[in-house]
Amino acid sequence: GAGVSQSPSNKVTEKGKDVELRCDPISGHTALYWYRQSLGQGLEFLIYFQGNSAPDKSGLPSDRFSAERTGGSVSTLTIQRTQQEDSAVYLCASSPPRGSGANVLTFGAGSRLTVL
Amino acid sequence: AQSVTQLGSHVSVSEGALVLLRCNYSSSVPPYLFWYVQYPNQGLQLLLKYTSAATLVKGINGFEAEFKKSETSFHLTKPSAHMSDAAEYFCAVSDGNNRLAFGKGNQVVVIP
């Protein structure tokens, strides 16, 4: 597609439920990132995928958070047993292969998660 | 690890006045530096980037930023604010490994 697509745009869930957030990156972009944006906290890095390399999971806040990227394209961020502090906007971004505009991230519009 | 400091979460500026958003970075290697803008209910959009070429970088919408190594700064400016500049602005730094560290952002309010 022309841009990074995220779904759902809004998700309201009850505490303790699992949620899945989807990201479809720009075609040809080898790198994919997940960030979390909380009010007044800026953007918090969660996880980074680059091609077939092992993902950088160092930003995941707890073992309730996981992400996968199938076929080097679409990614799913899963939050298990959601807590109220998980409420935030989850942003996905992708970037081209190194040496061709690498380091410039293109962001999706985000998935706003509200945990009641 | 690299990091960015943006002071003043909310910045008010009169229409037609200078916009100045400050960004100071910390990086153990020559950095890549970025400014992104976020309009309500939208994702982040790249305003401009510094990648070790010219120290004065011009971006979209009349914005520019100057890289000053001695001050570890990358402040964003626009000579004359427009109502459409009301948005949140984020400074970010990368060490070249494609992982960006963002500042907490500046919410810009333009006063008519």
mmCIF file of C-alpha atoms in Angstrom:
data_model
loop_
_atom_site.group_PDB
_atom_site.id
_atom_site.type_symbol
_atom_site.label_atom_id
_atom_site.label_comp_id
_atom_site.label_asym_id
_atom_site.label_seq_id
_atom_site.Cartn_x
_atom_site.Cartn_y
_atom_site.Cartn_z
ATOM 1 C CA GLY A 1 0.000 0.000 0.000
ATOM 2 C CA ALA A 2 0.892 3.666 -0.163
ATOM 3 C CA GLY A 3 1.394 4.040 3.568
ATOM 4 C CA VAL A 4 1.628 2.116 6.820
ATOM 5 C CA SER A 5 -1.778 0.719 7.680
ATOM 6 C CA GLN A 6 -2.837 -0.120 11.233
ATOM 7 C CA SER A 7 -5.950 -1.787 12.562
ATOM 8 C CA PRO A 8 -8.072 -1.392 14.517
ATOM 9 C CA SER A 9 -7.887 2.391 14.794
ATOM 10 C CA ASN A 10 -9.673 2.209 18.141
ATOM 11 C CA LYS A 11 -10.046 -0.675 20.570
ATOM 12 C CA VAL A 12 -11.856 -0.687 23.876
ATOM 13 C CA THR A 13 -11.410 -3.782 26.000
ATOM 14 C CA GLU A 14 -11.959 -4.981 29.515
ATOM 15 C CA LYS A 15 -9.142 -5.515 31.941
ATOM 16 C CA GLY A 16 -7.793 -9.049 31.659
ATOM 17 C CA LYS A 17 -8.723 -9.586 28.024
ATOM 18 C CA ASP A 18 -6.173 -10.207 25.255
ATOM 19 C CA VAL A 19 -5.864 -7.824 22.300
ATOM 20 C CA GLU A 20 -4.176 -8.017 18.920
ATOM 21 C CA LEU A 21 -3.064 -4.983 16.952
ATOM 22 C CA ARG A 22 -2.124 -5.287 13.314
ATOM 23 C CA CYS A 23 0.371 -3.389 11.173
ATOM 24 C CA ASP A 24 0.783 -3.594 7.409
ATOM 25 C CA PRO A 25 4.025 -1.796 6.433
ATOM 26 C CA ILE A 26 4.943 -0.122 3.179
ATOM 27 C CA SER A 27 5.758 -2.645 0.493
ATOM 28 C CA GLY A 28 9.523 -3.140 0.205
ATOM 29 C CA HIS A 29 10.304 -1.790 3.664
ATOM 30 C CA THR A 30 12.429 -4.336 5.473
ATOM 31 C CA ALA A 31 12.332 -2.752 8.929
ATOM 32 C CA LEU A 32 9.238 -2.570 11.127
ATOM 33 C CA TYR A 33 8.880 -0.925 14.537
ATOM 34 C CA TRP A 34 6.306 -0.731 17.282
ATOM 35 C CA TYR A 35 6.167 2.266 19.614
ATOM 36 C CA ARG A 36 3.778 3.127 22.418
ATOM 37 C CA GLN A 37 2.590 6.691 22.941
ATOM 38 C CA SER A 38 1.143 7.520 26.325
ATOM 39 C CA LEU A 39 -0.121 10.941 27.409
ATOM 40 C CA GLY A 40 2.832 13.100 28.409
ATOM 41 C CA GLN A 41 5.328 10.258 27.944
ATOM 42 C CA GLY A 42 6.432 10.705 24.375
ATOM 43 C CA LEU A 43 7.118 7.641 22.265
ATOM 44 C CA GLU A 44 8.369 4.496 23.947
ATOM 45 C CA PHE A 45 10.194 1.959 21.785
ATOM 46 C CA LEU A 46 8.722 -1.552 22.037
ATOM 47 C CA ILE A 47 10.162 -3.843 19.364
ATOM 48 C CA TYR A 48 12.042 -3.726 16.051
ATOM 49 C CA PHE A 49 12.119 -6.232 13.185
ATOM 50 C CA GLN A 50 14.763 -6.089 10.447
ATOM 51 C CA GLY A 51 14.417 -8.561 7.592
ATOM 52 C CA ASN A 52 15.019 -12.124 8.746
ATOM 53 C CA SER A 53 17.146 -11.128 11.737
ATOM 54 C CA ALA A 54 16.071 -11.853 15.280
ATOM 55 C CA PRO A 55 13.866 -8.991 16.502
ATOM 56 C CA ASP A 56 15.065 -6.452 19.052
ATOM 57 C CA LYS A 57 12.568 -6.998 21.880
ATOM 58 C CA SER A 58 14.385 -4.913 24.425
ATOM 59 C CA GLY A 59 11.594 -2.345 24.749
ATOM 60 C CA LEU A 60 8.732 -4.706 25.573
ATOM 61 C CA PRO A 61 7.548 -3.699 29.071
ATOM 62 C CA SER A 62 6.537 -7.153 30.294
ATOM 63 C CA ASP A 63 6.071 -10.738 29.162
ATOM 64 C CA ARG A 64 2.396 -9.948 28.505
ATOM 65 C CA PHE A 65 3.578 -8.171 25.354
ATOM 66 C CA SER A 66 4.682 -10.057 22.252
ATOM 67 C CA ALA A 67 4.924 -9.388 18.550
ATOM 68 C CA GLU A 68 5.497 -11.368 15.421
ATOM 69 C CA ARG A 69 6.086 -10.551 11.813
ATOM 70 C CA THR A 70 4.961 -13.116 9.294
ATOM 71 C CA GLY A 71 6.623 -13.437 5.901
ATOM 72 C CA GLY A 72 8.636 -10.279 6.473
ATOM 73 C CA SER A 73 5.553 -8.141 6.032
ATOM 74 C CA VAL A 74 2.509 -7.853 8.309
ATOM 75 C CA SER A 75 3.114 -7.646 12.034
ATOM 76 C CA THR A 76 0.831 -8.350 14.986
ATOM 77 C CA LEU A 77 1.383 -6.931 18.460
ATOM 78 C CA THR A 78 -0.362 -9.004 21.129
ATOM 79 C CA ILE A 79 -1.063 -7.857 24.661
ATOM 80 C CA GLN A 80 -2.248 -10.573 27.004
ATOM 81 C CA ARG A 81 -4.277 -10.020 30.175
ATOM 82 C CA THR A 82 -4.531 -6.290 29.520
ATOM 83 C CA GLN A 83 -4.153 -3.826 32.376
ATOM 84 C CA GLN A 84 -5.384 -0.251 32.609
ATOM 85 C CA GLU A 85 -1.820 1.042 32.313
ATOM 86 C CA ASP A 86 -1.677 -0.523 28.848
ATOM 87 C CA SER A 87 -4.070 2.171 27.614
ATOM 88 C CA ALA A 88 -2.145 4.151 24.992
ATOM 89 C CA VAL A 89 -1.762 4.706 21.281
ATOM 90 C CA TYR A 90 0.311 1.982 19.662
ATOM 91 C CA LEU A 91 2.205 3.248 16.638
ATOM 92 C CA CYS A 92 3.746 1.130 13.925
ATOM 93 C CA ALA A 93 6.427 2.379 11.556
ATOM 94 C CA SER A 94 8.469 0.950 8.728
ATOM 95 C CA SER A 95 11.651 2.003 6.935
ATOM 96 C CA PRO A 96 13.476 1.052 3.737
ATOM 97 C CA PRO A 97 16.530 -1.211 3.525
ATOM 98 C CA ARG A 98 19.798 0.289 4.749
ATOM 99 C CA GLY A 99 21.492 2.600 2.287
ATOM 100 C CA SER A 100 18.289 3.673 0.587
ATOM 101 C CA GLY A 101 16.785 6.204 2.957
ATOM 102 C CA ALA A 102 17.300 4.079 5.986
ATOM 103 C CA ASN A 103 16.679 5.746 9.313
ATOM 104 C CA VAL A 104 13.596 7.560 8.006
ATOM 105 C CA LEU A 105 10.574 5.953 9.606
ATOM 106 C CA THR A 106 7.124 6.228 8.074
ATOM 107 C CA PHE A 107 4.425 5.939 10.724
ATOM 108 C CA GLY A 108 0.904 4.628 10.626
ATOM 109 C CA ALA A 109 -1.980 6.519 12.232
ATOM 110 C CA GLY A 110 -1.874 4.290 15.286
ATOM 111 C CA SER A 111 -4.213 2.034 17.226
ATOM 112 C CA ARG A 112 -5.754 3.666 20.282
ATOM 113 C CA LEU A 113 -6.222 1.089 23.039
ATOM 114 C CA THR A 114 -8.453 1.798 26.025
ATOM 115 C CA VAL A 115 -8.552 -0.744 28.840
ATOM 116 C CA LEU A 116 -11.529 -0.341 31.159
ATOM 117 C CA ALA B 1 22.435 4.735 24.583
ATOM 118 C CA GLN B 2 21.209 7.784 22.780
ATOM 119 C CA SER B 3 18.560 10.095 24.207
ATOM 120 C CA VAL B 4 16.808 13.380 23.509
ATOM 121 C CA THR B 5 15.629 16.162 25.798
ATOM 122 C CA GLN B 6 12.826 18.512 24.832
ATOM 123 C CA LEU B 7 11.936 21.109 27.428
ATOM 124 C CA GLY B 8 8.488 22.618 27.905
ATOM 125 C CA SER B 9 5.688 20.245 27.014
ATOM 126 C CA HIS B 10 3.427 23.100 25.843
ATOM 127 C CA VAL B 11 4.633 26.015 23.741
ATOM 128 C CA SER B 12 2.391 28.965 22.890
ATOM 129 C CA VAL B 13 3.289 31.241 20.019
ATOM 130 C CA SER B 14 1.448 34.128 18.410
ATOM 131 C CA GLU B 15 0.524 33.871 14.758
ATOM 132 C CA GLY B 16 3.331 35.455 12.730
ATOM 133 C CA ALA B 17 5.891 35.123 15.516
ATOM 134 C CA LEU B 18 9.024 32.977 15.579
ATOM 135 C CA VAL B 19 8.613 29.324 16.443
ATOM 136 C CA LEU B 20 11.551 27.892 18.419
ATOM 137 C CA LEU B 21 11.536 24.350 19.759
ATOM 138 C CA ARG B 22 14.625 23.195 21.599
ATOM 139 C CA CYS B 23 16.188 19.750 21.342
ATOM 140 C CA ASN B 24 19.346 18.514 23.012
ATOM 141 C CA TYR B 25 20.668 15.041 22.341
ATOM 142 C CA SER B 26 23.034 12.571 23.873
ATOM 143 C CA SER B 27 24.814 10.066 21.666
ATOM 144 C CA SER B 28 28.081 8.142 21.896
ATOM 145 C CA VAL B 29 28.488 8.152 18.108
ATOM 146 C CA PRO B 30 27.830 10.784 15.416
ATOM 147 C CA PRO B 31 24.067 10.973 15.462
ATOM 148 C CA TYR B 32 21.293 11.063 12.954
ATOM 149 C CA LEU B 33 18.718 13.620 14.121
ATOM 150 C CA PHE B 34 15.099 14.090 13.158
ATOM 151 C CA TRP B 35 12.091 16.265 13.780
ATOM 152 C CA TYR B 36 8.649 14.748 13.361
ATOM 153 C CA VAL B 37 5.255 16.457 13.565
ATOM 154 C CA GLN B 38 2.012 14.841 14.675
ATOM 155 C CA TYR B 39 -1.361 16.357 13.851
ATOM 156 C CA PRO B 40 -4.415 15.258 15.874
ATOM 157 C CA ASN B 41 -5.418 11.627 15.317
ATOM 158 C CA GLN B 42 -2.640 11.100 12.797
ATOM 159 C CA GLY B 43 0.700 9.335 12.773
ATOM 160 C CA LEU B 44 4.036 11.103 12.876
ATOM 161 C CA GLN B 45 5.237 12.854 9.742
ATOM 162 C CA LEU B 46 8.890 13.623 9.022
ATOM 163 C CA LEU B 47 9.662 17.364 9.045
ATOM 164 C CA LEU B 48 13.393 17.168 8.446
ATOM 165 C CA LYS B 49 16.501 15.118 9.185
ATOM 166 C CA TYR B 50 20.213 15.639 9.774
ATOM 167 C CA THR B 51 22.550 12.922 8.478
ATOM 168 C CA SER B 52 26.017 14.561 8.686
ATOM 169 C CA ALA B 53 25.769 16.649 5.527
ATOM 170 C CA ALA B 54 24.907 20.355 5.880
ATOM 171 C CA THR B 55 24.461 21.496 9.477
ATOM 172 C CA LEU B 56 21.502 23.712 8.551
ATOM 173 C CA VAL B 57 18.666 21.512 7.412
ATOM 174 C CA LYS B 58 15.555 22.769 5.699
ATOM 175 C CA GLY B 59 12.339 20.830 5.972
ATOM 176 C CA ILE B 60 8.737 21.019 4.937
ATOM 177 C CA ASN B 61 6.279 23.793 5.804
ATOM 178 C CA GLY B 62 9.032 26.412 6.231
ATOM 179 C CA PHE B 63 10.748 24.714 9.163
ATOM 180 C CA GLU B 64 14.490 24.387 9.541
ATOM 181 C CA ALA B 65 16.901 23.106 12.165
ATOM 182 C CA GLU B 66 20.586 23.628 12.852
ATOM 183 C CA PHE B 67 22.909 20.925 14.114
ATOM 184 C CA LYS B 68 25.410 22.285 16.654
ATOM 185 C CA LYS B 69 27.817 19.619 17.803
ATOM 186 C CA SER B 70 29.451 21.845 20.435
ATOM 187 C CA GLU B 71 26.064 22.386 22.067
ATOM 188 C CA THR B 72 24.683 18.891 21.300
ATOM 189 C CA SER B 73 21.601 20.661 20.003
ATOM 190 C CA PHE B 74 19.230 20.438 17.059
ATOM 191 C CA HIS B 75 16.714 23.223 17.630
ATOM 192 C CA LEU B 76 13.752 23.638 15.276
ATOM 193 C CA THR B 77 12.704 27.066 14.019
ATOM 194 C CA LYS B 78 10.181 28.701 11.747
ATOM 195 C CA PRO B 79 10.301 32.475 11.185
ATOM 196 C CA SER B 80 6.559 33.071 11.156
ATOM 197 C CA ALA B 81 3.986 30.797 12.817
ATOM 198 C CA HIS B 82 0.800 29.891 11.010
ATOM 199 C CA MET B 83 -2.386 28.548 12.538
ATOM 200 C CA SER B 84 -1.799 25.282 10.680
ATOM 201 C CA ASP B 85 1.436 24.762 12.660
ATOM 202 C CA ALA B 86 -0.572 23.797 15.748
ATOM 203 C CA ALA B 87 0.518 20.212 16.390
ATOM 204 C CA GLU B 88 2.863 18.121 18.503
ATOM 205 C CA TYR B 89 6.539 18.105 17.550
ATOM 206 C CA PHE B 90 9.009 15.355 18.406
ATOM 207 C CA CYS B 91 12.788 15.385 18.196
ATOM 208 C CA ALA B 92 14.488 12.021 17.737
ATOM 209 C CA VAL B 93 18.024 10.641 17.599
ATOM 210 C CA SER B 94 19.445 7.492 16.055
ATOM 211 C CA ASP B 95 22.906 5.941 16.214
ATOM 212 C CA GLY B 96 22.455 4.534 12.730
ATOM 213 C CA ASN B 97 21.028 1.216 13.813
ATOM 214 C CA ASN B 98 17.504 2.245 12.839
ATOM 215 C CA ARG B 99 16.249 2.470 16.406
ATOM 216 C CA LEU B 100 15.043 5.995 17.149
ATOM 217 C CA ALA B 101 14.871 7.484 20.614
ATOM 218 C CA PHE B 102 12.225 10.211 20.861
ATOM 219 C CA GLY B 103 11.831 13.180 23.143
ATOM 220 C CA LYS B 104 8.605 13.717 25.077
ATOM 221 C CA GLY B 105 7.350 16.205 22.497
ATOM 222 C CA ASN B 106 6.240 19.837 22.399
ATOM 223 C CA GLN B 107 2.557 20.661 21.972
ATOM 224 C CA VAL B 108 2.497 23.886 19.960
ATOM 225 C CA VAL B 109 -0.466 26.221 20.314
ATOM 226 C CA VAL B 110 -0.763 29.125 17.879
ATOM 227 C CA ILE B 111 -2.578 32.159 19.214
ATOM 228 C CA PRO B 112 -4.424 34.272 16.630
#
